[in-house]
PDB file of C-alpha atoms in Angstrom:
ATOM      1  CA  MET J   1     -38.436  38.375 178.993  1.00  0.00           C
ATOM      2  CA  ALA J   2     -38.740  35.501 176.496  1.00  0.00           C
ATOM      3  CA  SER J   3     -42.063  34.262 177.890  1.00  0.00           C
ATOM      4  CA  GLN J   4     -43.514  37.723 177.277  1.00  0.00           C
ATOM      5  CA  THR J   5     -42.419  37.713 173.650  1.00  0.00           C
ATOM      6  CA  LEU J   6     -44.361  36.523 170.631  1.00  0.00           C
ATOM      7  CA  ILE J   7     -43.047  36.286 167.081  1.00  0.00           C
ATOM      8  CA  PHE J   8     -45.549  35.918 164.256  1.00  0.00           C
ATOM      9  CA  THR J   9     -45.705  35.719 160.496  1.00  0.00           C
ATOM     10  CA  VAL J  10     -48.490  35.843 157.899  1.00  0.00           C
ATOM     11  CA  CYS J  11     -48.797  33.666 154.801  1.00  0.00           C
ATOM     12  CA  THR J  12     -50.991  31.288 152.808  1.00  0.00           C
ATOM     13  CA  VAL J  13     -51.355  27.553 153.373  1.00  0.00           C
ATOM     14  CA  ALA J  14     -49.145  26.919 150.335  1.00  0.00           C
ATOM     15  CA  GLN J  15     -46.362  28.974 151.960  1.00  0.00           C
ATOM     16  CA  LEU J  16     -46.385  27.030 155.238  1.00  0.00           C
ATOM     17  CA  PRO J  17     -43.134  25.173 154.411  1.00  0.00           C
ATOM     18  CA  PHE J  18     -41.325  28.495 154.864  1.00  0.00           C
ATOM     19  CA  THR J  19     -42.798  28.848 158.344  1.00  0.00           C
ATOM     20  CA  LYS J  20     -41.556  25.379 159.274  1.00  0.00           C
ATOM     21  CA  VAL J  21     -37.968  26.428 158.614  1.00  0.00           C
ATOM     22  CA  LEU J  22     -38.529  29.777 160.330  1.00  0.00           C
ATOM     23  CA  GLY J  23     -39.900  28.072 163.417  1.00  0.00           C
ATOM     24  CA  GLU J  24     -36.941  25.692 163.546  1.00  0.00           C
ATOM     25  CA  SER J  25     -34.576  28.671 163.621  1.00  0.00           C
ATOM     26  CA  LEU J  26     -36.237  30.162 166.724  1.00  0.00           C
ATOM     27  CA  PRO J  27     -35.405  29.273 170.336  1.00  0.00           C
ATOM     28  CA  SER J  28     -37.923  26.799 171.751  1.00  0.00           C
ATOM     29  CA  HIS J  29     -38.921  29.175 174.572  1.00  0.00           C
ATOM     30  CA  ILE J  30     -40.099  31.877 172.130  1.00  0.00           C
ATOM     31  CA  SER J  31     -43.821  31.798 171.310  1.00  0.00           C
ATOM     32  CA  PHE J  32     -44.439  31.584 167.565  1.00  0.00           C
ATOM     33  CA  LYS J  33     -47.744  32.069 165.734  1.00  0.00           C
ATOM     34  CA  ILE J  34     -48.723  31.877 162.074  1.00  0.00           C
ATOM     35  CA  GLY J  35     -51.502  33.929 160.528  1.00  0.00           C
ATOM     36  CA  ILE J  36     -53.192  32.272 157.544  1.00  0.00           C
ATOM     37  CA  VAL J  37     -55.141  34.397 155.042  1.00  0.00           C
ATOM     38  CA  ASP J  38     -56.774  31.623 152.980  1.00  0.00           C
ATOM     39  CA  ALA J  39     -60.560  31.831 153.026  1.00  0.00           C
ATOM     40  CA  ASN J  40     -60.911  28.158 153.989  1.00  0.00           C
ATOM     41  CA  PRO J  41     -57.639  26.885 155.474  1.00  0.00           C
ATOM     42  CA  THR J  42     -57.342  23.114 155.516  1.00  0.00           C
ATOM     43  CA  VAL J  43     -54.721  22.805 158.253  1.00  0.00           C
ATOM     44  CA  SER J  44     -55.145  22.300 161.966  1.00  0.00           C
ATOM     45  CA  ASP J  45     -52.409  23.510 164.277  1.00  0.00           C
ATOM     46  CA  SER J  46     -52.575  25.331 167.609  1.00  0.00           C
ATOM     47  CA  ASN J  47     -49.962  27.806 166.373  1.00  0.00           C
ATOM     48  CA  ILE J  48     -51.961  28.684 163.245  1.00  0.00           C
ATOM     49  CA  ILE J  49     -54.646  31.369 163.362  1.00  0.00           C
ATOM     50  CA  SER J  50     -56.962  31.915 160.401  1.00  0.00           C
ATOM     51  CA  LEU J  51     -57.849  35.434 159.326  1.00  0.00           C
ATOM     52  CA  ASN J  52     -61.466  34.279 159.444  1.00  0.00           C
ATOM     53  CA  ASP J  53     -61.102  33.646 163.176  1.00  0.00           C
ATOM     54  CA  LEU J  54     -60.316  37.273 163.948  1.00  0.00           C
ATOM     55  CA  PRO J  55     -63.439  38.910 165.468  1.00  0.00           C
ATOM     56  CA  LEU J  56     -63.326  41.914 163.158  1.00  0.00           C
ATOM     57  CA  SER J  57     -65.941  43.310 160.785  1.00  0.00           C
ATOM     58  CA  GLU J  58     -63.328  44.389 158.190  1.00  0.00           C
ATOM     59  CA  ILE J  59     -62.083  40.887 157.390  1.00  0.00           C
ATOM     60  CA  GLN J  60     -64.655  40.033 154.735  1.00  0.00           C
ATOM     61  CA  LEU J  61     -64.035  43.348 152.972  1.00  0.00           C
ATOM     62  CA  LEU J  62     -60.286  42.696 152.941  1.00  0.00           C
ATOM     63  CA  GLN J  63     -60.804  39.248 151.434  1.00  0.00           C
ATOM     64  CA  GLN J  64     -63.081  40.622 148.723  1.00  0.00           C
ATOM     65  CA  ARG J  65     -60.861  43.590 147.897  1.00  0.00           C
ATOM     66  CA  TYR J  66     -57.360  42.158 147.715  1.00  0.00           C
ATOM     67  CA  ASP J  67     -55.345  39.583 145.856  1.00  0.00           C
ATOM     68  CA  GLU J  68     -53.234  37.123 147.841  1.00  0.00           C
ATOM     69  CA  ALA J  69     -50.105  39.274 148.234  1.00  0.00           C
ATOM     70  CA  SER J  70     -52.085  42.398 149.168  1.00  0.00           C
ATOM     71  CA  LEU J  71     -54.201  40.460 151.655  1.00  0.00           C
ATOM     72  CA  ILE J  72     -51.111  39.161 153.429  1.00  0.00           C
ATOM     73  CA  ALA J  73     -49.752  42.692 153.699  1.00  0.00           C
ATOM     74  CA  ALA J  74     -53.036  44.289 154.753  1.00  0.00           C
ATOM     75  CA  SER J  75     -53.766  41.740 157.468  1.00  0.00           C
ATOM     76  CA  LYS J  76     -50.518  42.178 159.440  1.00  0.00           C
ATOM     77  CA  PRO J  77     -51.738  44.893 161.840  1.00  0.00           C
ATOM     78  CA  PHE J  78     -55.037  43.035 162.281  1.00  0.00           C
ATOM     79  CA  PHE J  79     -53.179  39.907 163.376  1.00  0.00           C
ATOM     80  CA  ALA J  80     -50.839  42.039 165.508  1.00  0.00           C
ATOM     81  CA  GLU J  81     -53.716  43.638 167.394  1.00  0.00           C
ATOM     82  CA  TYR J  82     -55.353  40.237 167.899  1.00  0.00           C
ATOM     83  CA  PHE J  83     -52.166  38.654 169.294  1.00  0.00           C
ATOM     84  CA  LEU J  84     -51.510  41.577 171.650  1.00  0.00           C
ATOM     85  CA  GLN J  85     -55.024  41.354 173.074  1.00  0.00           C
ATOM     86  CA  LYS J  86     -55.246  37.554 173.123  1.00  0.00           C
ATOM     87  CA  THR J  87     -51.856  36.733 174.611  1.00  0.00           C
ATOM     88  CA  GLN J  88     -51.091  39.916 176.560  1.00  0.00           C
ATOM     89  CA  CYS J  89     -47.471  39.583 175.404  1.00  0.00           C
ATOM     90  CA  GLN J  90     -45.211  42.541 176.118  1.00  0.00           C
ATOM     91  CA  THR J  91     -43.171  42.332 172.912  1.00  0.00           C
ATOM     92  CA  LEU J  92     -44.561  41.448 169.490  1.00  0.00           C
ATOM     93  CA  MET J  93     -42.334  40.867 166.492  1.00  0.00           C
ATOM     94  CA  TYR J  94     -43.385  40.341 162.886  1.00  0.00           C
ATOM     95  CA  VAL J  95     -41.099  38.583 160.396  1.00  0.00           C
ATOM     96  CA  ASP J  96     -41.733  37.346 156.877  1.00  0.00           C
ATOM     97  CA  PRO J  97     -42.189  33.572 156.537  1.00  0.00           C
ATOM     98  CA  THR J  98     -38.948  33.518 154.495  1.00  0.00           C
ATOM     99  CA  VAL J  99     -36.877  34.867 157.403  1.00  0.00           C
ATOM    100  CA  PHE J 100     -34.263  32.638 159.031  1.00  0.00           C
ATOM    101  CA  PHE J 101     -32.559  33.446 162.342  1.00  0.00           C
ATOM    102  CA  VAL J 102     -28.837  32.767 162.420  1.00  0.00           C
ATOM    103  CA  GLY J 103     -27.912  34.757 165.509  1.00  0.00           C
ATOM    104  CA  ASP J 104     -29.392  35.383 168.951  1.00  0.00           C
ATOM    105  CA  VAL J 105     -32.975  36.718 169.025  1.00  0.00           C
ATOM    106  CA  ALA J 106     -32.224  38.136 172.487  1.00  0.00           C
ATOM    107  CA  GLU J 107     -30.150  40.888 170.860  1.00  0.00           C
ATOM    108  CA  ILE J 108     -33.272  42.125 169.092  1.00  0.00           C
ATOM    109  CA  LEU J 109     -35.386  41.915 172.227  1.00  0.00           C
ATOM    110  CA  GLU J 110     -32.866  44.018 174.153  1.00  0.00           C
ATOM    111  CA  VAL J 111     -33.293  46.794 171.581  1.00  0.00           C
ATOM    112  CA  VAL J 112     -37.093  46.533 171.610  1.00  0.00           C
ATOM    113  CA  GLU J 113     -37.083  46.848 175.421  1.00  0.00           C
ATOM    114  CA  GLN J 114     -35.598  50.340 175.022  1.00  0.00           C
ATOM    115  CA  HIS J 115     -38.068  51.494 172.373  1.00  0.00           C
ATOM    116  CA  GLU J 116     -41.723  51.071 171.463  1.00  0.00           C
ATOM    117  CA  ILE J 117     -41.412  50.556 167.713  1.00  0.00           C
ATOM    118  CA  VAL J 118     -38.353  49.140 165.927  1.00  0.00           C
ATOM    119  CA  LEU J 119     -37.924  49.265 162.142  1.00  0.00           C
ATOM    120  CA  THR J 120     -35.062  48.460 159.788  1.00  0.00           C
ATOM    121  CA  PRO J 121     -34.173  50.677 156.812  1.00  0.00           C
ATOM    122  CA  ARG J 122     -34.089  49.006 153.421  1.00  0.00           C
ATOM    123  CA  ILE J 123     -30.723  50.652 152.735  1.00  0.00           C
ATOM    124  CA  ILE J 124     -28.278  52.473 155.027  1.00  0.00           C
ATOM    125  CA  ARG J 125     -25.840  54.031 152.544  1.00  0.00           C
ATOM    126  CA  LYS J 126     -26.142  56.348 149.576  1.00  0.00           C
ATOM    127  CA  PHE J 127     -25.165  54.475 146.434  1.00  0.00           C
ATOM    128  CA  GLY J 128     -26.764  55.902 143.283  1.00  0.00           C
ATOM    129  CA  LYS J 129     -27.490  52.672 141.429  1.00  0.00           C
ATOM    130  CA  ALA J 130     -27.023  49.005 142.281  1.00  0.00           C
ATOM    131  CA  THR J 131     -27.957  45.657 140.769  1.00  0.00           C
ATOM    132  CA  TYR J 132     -31.234  45.538 142.675  1.00  0.00           C
ATOM    133  CA  GLY J 133     -32.297  49.060 141.672  1.00  0.00           C
ATOM    134  CA  ASP J 134     -31.451  52.735 142.058  1.00  0.00           C
ATOM    135  CA  GLU J 135     -32.075  55.167 144.932  1.00  0.00           C
ATOM    136  CA  LYS J 136     -35.203  56.484 143.207  1.00  0.00           C
ATOM    137  CA  MET J 137     -36.732  53.011 143.261  1.00  0.00           C
ATOM    138  CA  PHE J 138     -36.413  52.918 147.058  1.00  0.00           C
ATOM    139  CA  LEU J 139     -38.076  56.335 147.258  1.00  0.00           C
ATOM    140  CA  ASN J 140     -40.977  54.920 145.261  1.00  0.00           C
ATOM    141  CA  THR J 141     -41.321  51.670 147.207  1.00  0.00           C
ATOM    142  CA  GLY J 142     -40.505  52.599 150.813  1.00  0.00           C
ATOM    143  CA  MET J 143     -37.685  53.478 153.203  1.00  0.00           C
ATOM    144  CA  TYR J 144     -38.384  50.791 155.830  1.00  0.00           C
ATOM    145  CA  ASP J 145     -38.717  47.077 155.209  1.00  0.00           C
ATOM    146  CA  ASN J 146     -42.069  45.410 155.829  1.00  0.00           C
ATOM    147  CA  GLY J 147     -40.402  42.010 156.325  1.00  0.00           C
ATOM    148  CA  PHE J 148     -39.569  42.859 159.940  1.00  0.00           C
ATOM    149  CA  TRP J 149     -40.881  45.151 162.646  1.00  0.00           C
ATOM    150  CA  ALA J 150     -41.223  44.888 166.388  1.00  0.00           C
ATOM    151  CA  ILE J 151     -43.432  46.686 168.895  1.00  0.00           C
ATOM    152  CA  ARG J 152     -44.122  46.711 172.605  1.00  0.00           C
ATOM    153  CA  ASN J 153     -47.599  46.436 174.082  1.00  0.00           C
ATOM    154  CA  THR J 154     -48.163  50.127 174.820  1.00  0.00           C
ATOM    155  CA  HIS J 155     -50.856  52.768 174.440  1.00  0.00           C
ATOM    156  CA  ASN J 156     -48.751  54.408 171.727  1.00  0.00           C
ATOM    157  CA  ASN J 157     -48.806  51.206 169.700  1.00  0.00           C
ATOM    158  CA  SER J 158     -52.557  50.817 170.087  1.00  0.00           C
ATOM    159  CA  HIS J 159     -52.787  54.093 168.175  1.00  0.00           C
ATOM    160  CA  PHE J 160     -50.158  52.906 165.692  1.00  0.00           C
ATOM    161  CA  LEU J 161     -51.998  49.688 164.858  1.00  0.00           C
ATOM    162  CA  LYS J 162     -55.361  51.455 164.646  1.00  0.00           C
ATOM    163  CA  TRP J 163     -53.876  54.006 162.227  1.00  0.00           C
ATOM    164  CA  TRP J 164     -52.147  51.332 160.126  1.00  0.00           C
ATOM    165  CA  LYS J 165     -55.271  49.173 159.975  1.00  0.00           C
ATOM    166  CA  GLY J 166     -57.246  52.165 158.729  1.00  0.00           C
ATOM    167  CA  ARG J 167     -54.790  52.809 155.905  1.00  0.00           C
ATOM    168  CA  LEU J 168     -54.475  49.167 154.860  1.00  0.00           C
ATOM    169  CA  THR J 169     -58.200  48.509 154.826  1.00  0.00           C
ATOM    170  CA  ASP J 170     -58.454  50.010 151.335  1.00  0.00           C
ATOM    171  CA  ARG J 171     -54.945  51.233 150.413  1.00  0.00           C
ATOM    172  CA  ALA J 172     -52.737  48.137 150.454  1.00  0.00           C
ATOM    173  CA  HIS J 173     -52.725  47.393 146.735  1.00  0.00           C
ATOM    174  CA  PHE J 174     -49.501  47.113 144.748  1.00  0.00           C
ATOM    175  CA  GLU J 175     -49.844  50.236 142.620  1.00  0.00           C
ATOM    176  CA  VAL J 176     -46.581  52.149 142.982  1.00  0.00           C
ATOM    177  CA  CYS J 177     -47.665  54.884 140.554  1.00  0.00           C
ATOM    178  CA  GLN J 178     -50.659  55.498 142.844  1.00  0.00           C
ATOM    179  CA  GLY J 179     -48.495  55.689 145.972  1.00  0.00           C
ATOM    180  CA  MET J 180     -49.218  52.163 147.216  1.00  0.00           C
ATOM    181  CA  ASN J 181     -46.817  49.330 147.894  1.00  0.00           C
ATOM    182  CA  HIS J 182     -48.823  47.015 150.121  1.00  0.00           C
ATOM    183  CA  ASP J 183     -48.072  47.817 153.790  1.00  0.00           C
ATOM    184  CA  GLN J 184     -44.516  49.041 153.202  1.00  0.00           C
ATOM    185  CA  LEU J 185     -44.937  52.629 151.979  1.00  0.00           C
ATOM    186  CA  TRP J 186     -47.071  53.505 155.009  1.00  0.00           C
ATOM    187  CA  LEU J 187     -44.089  52.742 157.249  1.00  0.00           C
ATOM    188  CA  ASN J 188     -42.474  55.952 155.960  1.00  0.00           C
ATOM    189  CA  TYR J 189     -44.814  57.903 158.248  1.00  0.00           C
ATOM    190  CA  VAL J 190     -44.180  55.906 161.415  1.00  0.00           C
ATOM    191  CA  PRO J 191     -41.099  57.817 162.743  1.00  0.00           C
ATOM    192  CA  ILE J 192     -43.012  61.064 162.120  1.00  0.00           C
ATOM    193  CA  PHE J 193     -46.406  60.198 163.556  1.00  0.00           C
ATOM    194  CA  PHE J 194     -45.489  58.001 166.545  1.00  0.00           C
ATOM    195  CA  LYS J 195     -43.291  58.240 169.629  1.00  0.00           C
ATOM    196  CA  ASN J 196     -40.193  56.304 170.606  1.00  0.00           C
ATOM    197  CA  VAL J 197     -39.473  54.819 167.181  1.00  0.00           C
ATOM    198  CA  PHE J 198     -36.026  53.342 166.624  1.00  0.00           C
ATOM    199  CA  VAL J 199     -34.557  52.689 163.174  1.00  0.00           C
ATOM    200  CA  CYS J 200     -31.931  49.966 163.597  1.00  0.00           C
ATOM    201  CA  LYS J 201     -29.023  50.308 161.162  1.00  0.00           C
ATOM    202  CA  ASN J 202     -27.191  47.211 162.388  1.00  0.00           C
ATOM    203  CA  THR J 203     -26.090  45.490 159.157  1.00  0.00           C
ATOM    204  CA  GLY J 204     -26.620  42.068 160.742  1.00  0.00           C
ATOM    205  CA  TRP J 205     -30.354  42.649 160.949  1.00  0.00           C
ATOM    206  CA  ASN J 206     -32.635  41.868 158.024  1.00  0.00           C
ATOM    207  CA  VAL J 207     -30.048  41.009 155.385  1.00  0.00           C
ATOM    208  CA  ALA J 208     -31.901  40.595 152.081  1.00  0.00           C
ATOM    209  CA  LEU J 209     -31.454  40.816 148.326  1.00  0.00           C
ATOM    210  CA  HIS J 210     -32.306  44.513 148.318  1.00  0.00           C
ATOM    211  CA  ASN J 211     -29.340  45.394 150.560  1.00  0.00           C
ATOM    212  CA  LEU J 212     -26.709  42.866 149.418  1.00  0.00           C
ATOM    213  CA  HIS J 213     -24.967  45.593 147.405  1.00  0.00           C
ATOM    214  CA  GLU J 214     -23.869  47.138 150.724  1.00  0.00           C
ATOM    215  CA  ARG J 215     -23.306  43.990 152.784  1.00  0.00           C
ATOM    216  CA  THR J 216     -20.758  41.196 152.555  1.00  0.00           C
ATOM    217  CA  LEU J 217     -21.151  38.040 154.635  1.00  0.00           C
ATOM    218  CA  ASN J 218     -18.280  36.018 156.059  1.00  0.00           C
ATOM    219  CA  PHE J 219     -18.123  32.880 158.184  1.00  0.00           C
ATOM    220  CA  GLY J 220     -15.393  32.441 160.745  1.00  0.00           C
ATOM    221  CA  GLY J 221     -14.983  31.560 164.388  1.00  0.00           C
ATOM    222  CA  ALA J 222     -18.249  29.571 164.327  1.00  0.00           C
ATOM    223  CA  GLU J 223     -20.380  32.602 163.447  1.00  0.00           C
ATOM    224  CA  TRP J 224     -21.469  34.690 160.479  1.00  0.00           C
ATOM    225  CA  THR J 225     -20.565  38.371 160.319  1.00  0.00           C
ATOM    226  CA  VAL J 226     -21.656  41.174 158.019  1.00  0.00           C
ATOM    227  CA  ASN J 227     -19.081  43.623 156.647  1.00  0.00           C
ATOM    228  CA  GLN J 228     -16.674  42.082 159.186  1.00  0.00           C
ATOM    229  CA  THR J 229     -18.246  44.224 161.922  1.00  0.00           C
ATOM    230  CA  ASP J 230     -21.752  43.058 162.904  1.00  0.00           C
ATOM    231  CA  LYS J 231     -22.944  39.577 163.824  1.00  0.00           C
ATOM    232  CA  LEU J 232     -25.536  38.203 161.406  1.00  0.00           C
ATOM    233  CA  ILE J 233     -28.798  37.939 163.363  1.00  0.00           C
ATOM    234  CA  PHE J 234     -31.363  37.153 160.662  1.00  0.00           C
ATOM    235  CA  ILE J 235     -31.720  37.029 156.913  1.00  0.00           C
ATOM    236  CA  ASN J 236     -34.770  37.232 154.657  1.00  0.00           C
ATOM    237  CA  PHE J 237     -34.581  34.907 151.637  1.00  0.00           C
ATOM    238  CA  ARG J 238     -37.805  36.289 150.111  1.00  0.00           C
ATOM    239  CA  GLU J 239     -36.207  37.459 146.843  1.00  0.00           C
ATOM    240  CA  CYS J 240     -33.119  35.257 146.783  1.00  0.00           C
ATOM    241  CA  PHE J 241     -34.592  32.357 144.802  1.00  0.00           C
ATOM    242  CA  VAL J 242     -33.889  33.952 141.444  1.00  0.00           C
ATOM    243  CA  LYS J 243     -32.658  32.647 138.118  1.00  0.00           C
ATOM    244  CA  ASN J 244     -31.105  35.835 136.870  1.00  0.00           C
ATOM    245  CA  LYS J 245     -27.439  36.051 135.887  1.00  0.00           C
ATOM    246  CA  THR J 246     -26.941  39.575 137.198  1.00  0.00           C
ATOM    247  CA  LEU J 247     -28.636  38.925 140.518  1.00  0.00           C
ATOM    248  CA  SER J 248     -26.923  35.533 140.842  1.00  0.00           C
ATOM    249  CA  LYS J 249     -23.581  37.316 140.534  1.00  0.00           C
ATOM    250  CA  LEU J 250     -24.586  39.708 143.317  1.00  0.00           C
ATOM    251  CA  ILE J 251     -25.597  36.777 145.523  1.00  0.00           C
ATOM    252  CA  HIS J 252     -22.294  35.014 144.855  1.00  0.00           C
ATOM    253  CA  THR J 253     -20.050  38.034 145.471  1.00  0.00           C
ATOM    254  CA  SER J 254     -21.908  39.008 148.662  1.00  0.00           C
ATOM    255  CA  GLY J 255     -21.045  35.679 150.293  1.00  0.00           C
ATOM    256  CA  VAL J 256     -24.674  34.776 151.016  1.00  0.00           C
ATOM    257  CA  GLU J 257     -24.779  31.818 148.593  1.00  0.00           C
ATOM    258  CA  PRO J 258     -23.814  29.115 151.158  1.00  0.00           C
ATOM    259  CA  LEU J 259     -26.616  30.303 153.435  1.00  0.00           C
ATOM    260  CA  ILE J 260     -29.134  30.112 150.598  1.00  0.00           C
ATOM    261  CA  GLN J 261     -28.065  26.550 149.785  1.00  0.00           C
ATOM    262  CA  ALA J 262     -28.300  25.540 153.458  1.00  0.00           C
ATOM    263  CA  TYR J 263     -31.749  27.130 153.678  1.00  0.00           C
ATOM    264  CA  LEU J 264     -32.962  25.285 150.571  1.00  0.00           C
ATOM    265  CA  LEU J 265     -31.841  21.974 152.078  1.00  0.00           C
ATOM    266  CA  LYS J 266     -33.924  22.716 155.161  1.00  0.00           C
ATOM    267  CA  LEU J 267     -36.873  23.766 153.005  1.00  0.00           C
ATOM    268  CA  GLN J 268     -36.684  20.524 151.006  1.00  0.00           C
ATOM    269  CA  GLN J 269     -37.435  18.616 154.203  1.00  0.00           C
ATOM    270  CA  HIS J 270     -40.923  20.138 154.109  1.00  0.00           C
ATOM    271  CA  THR J 271     -41.666  20.549 150.397  1.00  0.00           C
ATOM    272  CA  SER J 272     -40.405  19.396 147.002  1.00  0.00           C
ATOM    273  CA  GLN J 273     -40.631  22.848 145.445  1.00  0.00           C
ATOM    274  CA  ILE J 274     -40.239  26.473 146.511  1.00  0.00           C
ATOM    275  CA  PRO J 275     -43.668  28.009 147.235  1.00  0.00           C
ATOM    276  CA  VAL J 276     -44.617  31.134 145.305  1.00  0.00           C
ATOM    277  CA  ILE J 277     -44.175  34.322 147.313  1.00  0.00           C
ATOM    278  CA  PHE J 278     -44.413  37.995 146.362  1.00  0.00           C
ATOM    279  CA  SER J 279     -41.161  39.595 145.184  1.00  0.00           C
ATOM    280  CA  LEU J 280     -41.049  43.376 144.907  1.00  0.00           C
ATOM    281  CA  ARG J 281     -38.273  43.380 142.353  1.00  0.00           C
ATOM    282  CA  SER J 282     -39.950  40.732 140.200  1.00  0.00           C
ATOM    283  CA  ALA J 283     -43.149  42.783 140.255  1.00  0.00           C
ATOM    284  CA  LEU J 284     -41.279  45.926 139.205  1.00  0.00           C
ATOM    285  CA  PHE J 285     -39.049  44.213 136.647  1.00  0.00           C
ATOM    286  CA  PRO J 286     -40.937  41.179 135.327  1.00  0.00           C
ATOM    287  CA  VAL J 287     -39.019  38.714 133.172  1.00  0.00           C
ATOM    288  CA  MET J 288     -40.125  38.974 129.541  1.00  0.00           C
ATOM    289  CA  PRO J 289     -39.099  37.334 126.260  1.00  0.00           C
ATOM    290  CA  ALA J 290     -36.327  39.044 124.287  1.00  0.00           C
ATOM    291  CA  TRP J 291     -38.702  40.079 121.484  1.00  0.00           C
ATOM    292  CA  LYS J 292     -41.072  41.721 123.940  1.00  0.00           C
ATOM    293  CA  HIS J 293     -38.217  43.500 125.676  1.00  0.00           C
ATOM    294  CA  LEU J 294     -36.989  44.818 122.304  1.00  0.00           C
ATOM    295  CA  LEU J 295     -40.493  45.957 121.333  1.00  0.00           C
ATOM    296  CA  LYS J 296     -40.927  47.741 124.642  1.00  0.00           C
ATOM    297  CA  LYS J 297     -37.588  49.495 124.163  1.00  0.00           C
ATOM    298  CA  GLN J 298     -38.530  50.585 120.631  1.00  0.00           C
ATOM    299  CA  LEU J 299     -41.918  51.909 121.757  1.00  0.00           C
ATOM    300  CA  GLN J 300     -40.300  53.784 124.626  1.00  0.00           C
ATOM    301  CA  GLY J 301     -37.859  55.311 122.134  1.00  0.00           C
ATOM    302  CA  ILE J 302     -40.754  56.571 120.019  1.00  0.00           C
ATOM    303  CA  ILE J 303     -42.459  58.036 123.099  1.00  0.00           C
ATOM    304  CA  ASP J 304     -39.228  59.749 124.189  1.00  0.00           C
ATOM    305  CA  THR J 305     -38.741  61.195 120.689  1.00  0.00           C
ATOM    306  CA  ILE J 306     -42.270  62.632 120.661  1.00  0.00           C
ATOM    307  CA  SER J 307     -41.877  64.003 124.177  1.00  0.00           C
ATOM    308  CA  TYR J 308     -38.746  65.933 123.259  1.00  0.00           C
ATOM    309  CA  PHE J 309     -39.887  67.065 119.800  1.00  0.00           C
ATOM    310  CA  PRO J 310     -39.763  70.940 119.790  1.00  0.00           C
ATOM    311  CA  LEU J 311     -43.232  71.281 118.249  1.00  0.00           C
ATOM    312  CA  TYR J 312     -44.675  69.097 121.026  1.00  0.00           C
ATOM    313  CA  HIS J 313     -43.195  71.396 123.666  1.00  0.00           C
ATOM    314  CA  LYS J 314     -44.632  74.450 121.932  1.00  0.00           C
ATOM    315  CA  ILE J 315     -48.080  72.867 121.761  1.00  0.00           C
ATOM    316  CA  THR J 316     -48.099  71.749 125.389  1.00  0.00           C
ATOM    317  CA  LYS J 317     -46.696  74.934 126.945  1.00  0.00           C
TER     318      LYS J 317
END
């Protein structure tokens, strides 16, 4: 089973330190590949595949059209198709470079063996509003997380990847108001359009900043558990390197802080600073000076006053 499995990630050369830590968290018998999107990568490694090396006509258009974060997102199904054809693996799993495996990967593979496509929901409980954002924000940005997905090498998934490639060729920008959030929003359609899709609600899978409001981590008996029920299998640190008092409090109360510190120690073995990586929340709620925040609030107040002014309603009806 393991020899027929390939795990891959996609990043830039600057983000390779993340992949070093990710690779160290995987069992040695699991094949691991890294897709690099830089136009002219300067690294040489048998496990690294450049986007330029993919024999596809769309690559140059992708590179011209997208910024770094969008290119990473858009290229995932292109790399996936390439790896399936090149290696003939039976199971293909994508994880973000900032993922770290704490538990047994075999538990994931057992689930994938029973299904053709496996996704994880970004949230599993109704909650109204949390520190990360409210329910409406998740509606706007996507139901399923693009930091993990797994597929089997089937005819159904050939159609899936072809469909996803077609959408991401020109609609993988980060423009939430235009219905685009890189590759993530398109995942909303997958359980509708494709067969044998499984949405895994195990709280030990894909723990991340966006779901810490519903998950508490504990260490005991030589293993980490989530909500005292599920074993922690893997965690995505993508948005956890924040300097925000409110989010720092969430990280502390969730119990994930020791894992972040341990991860940073591992990362420091490969780099002296944390590489820049796209954060959805930071993109939606950018940090701004106090004066700018106040000005924005005042301007929004003026707009709201005009919008609700009775004469305005009469004119626009």
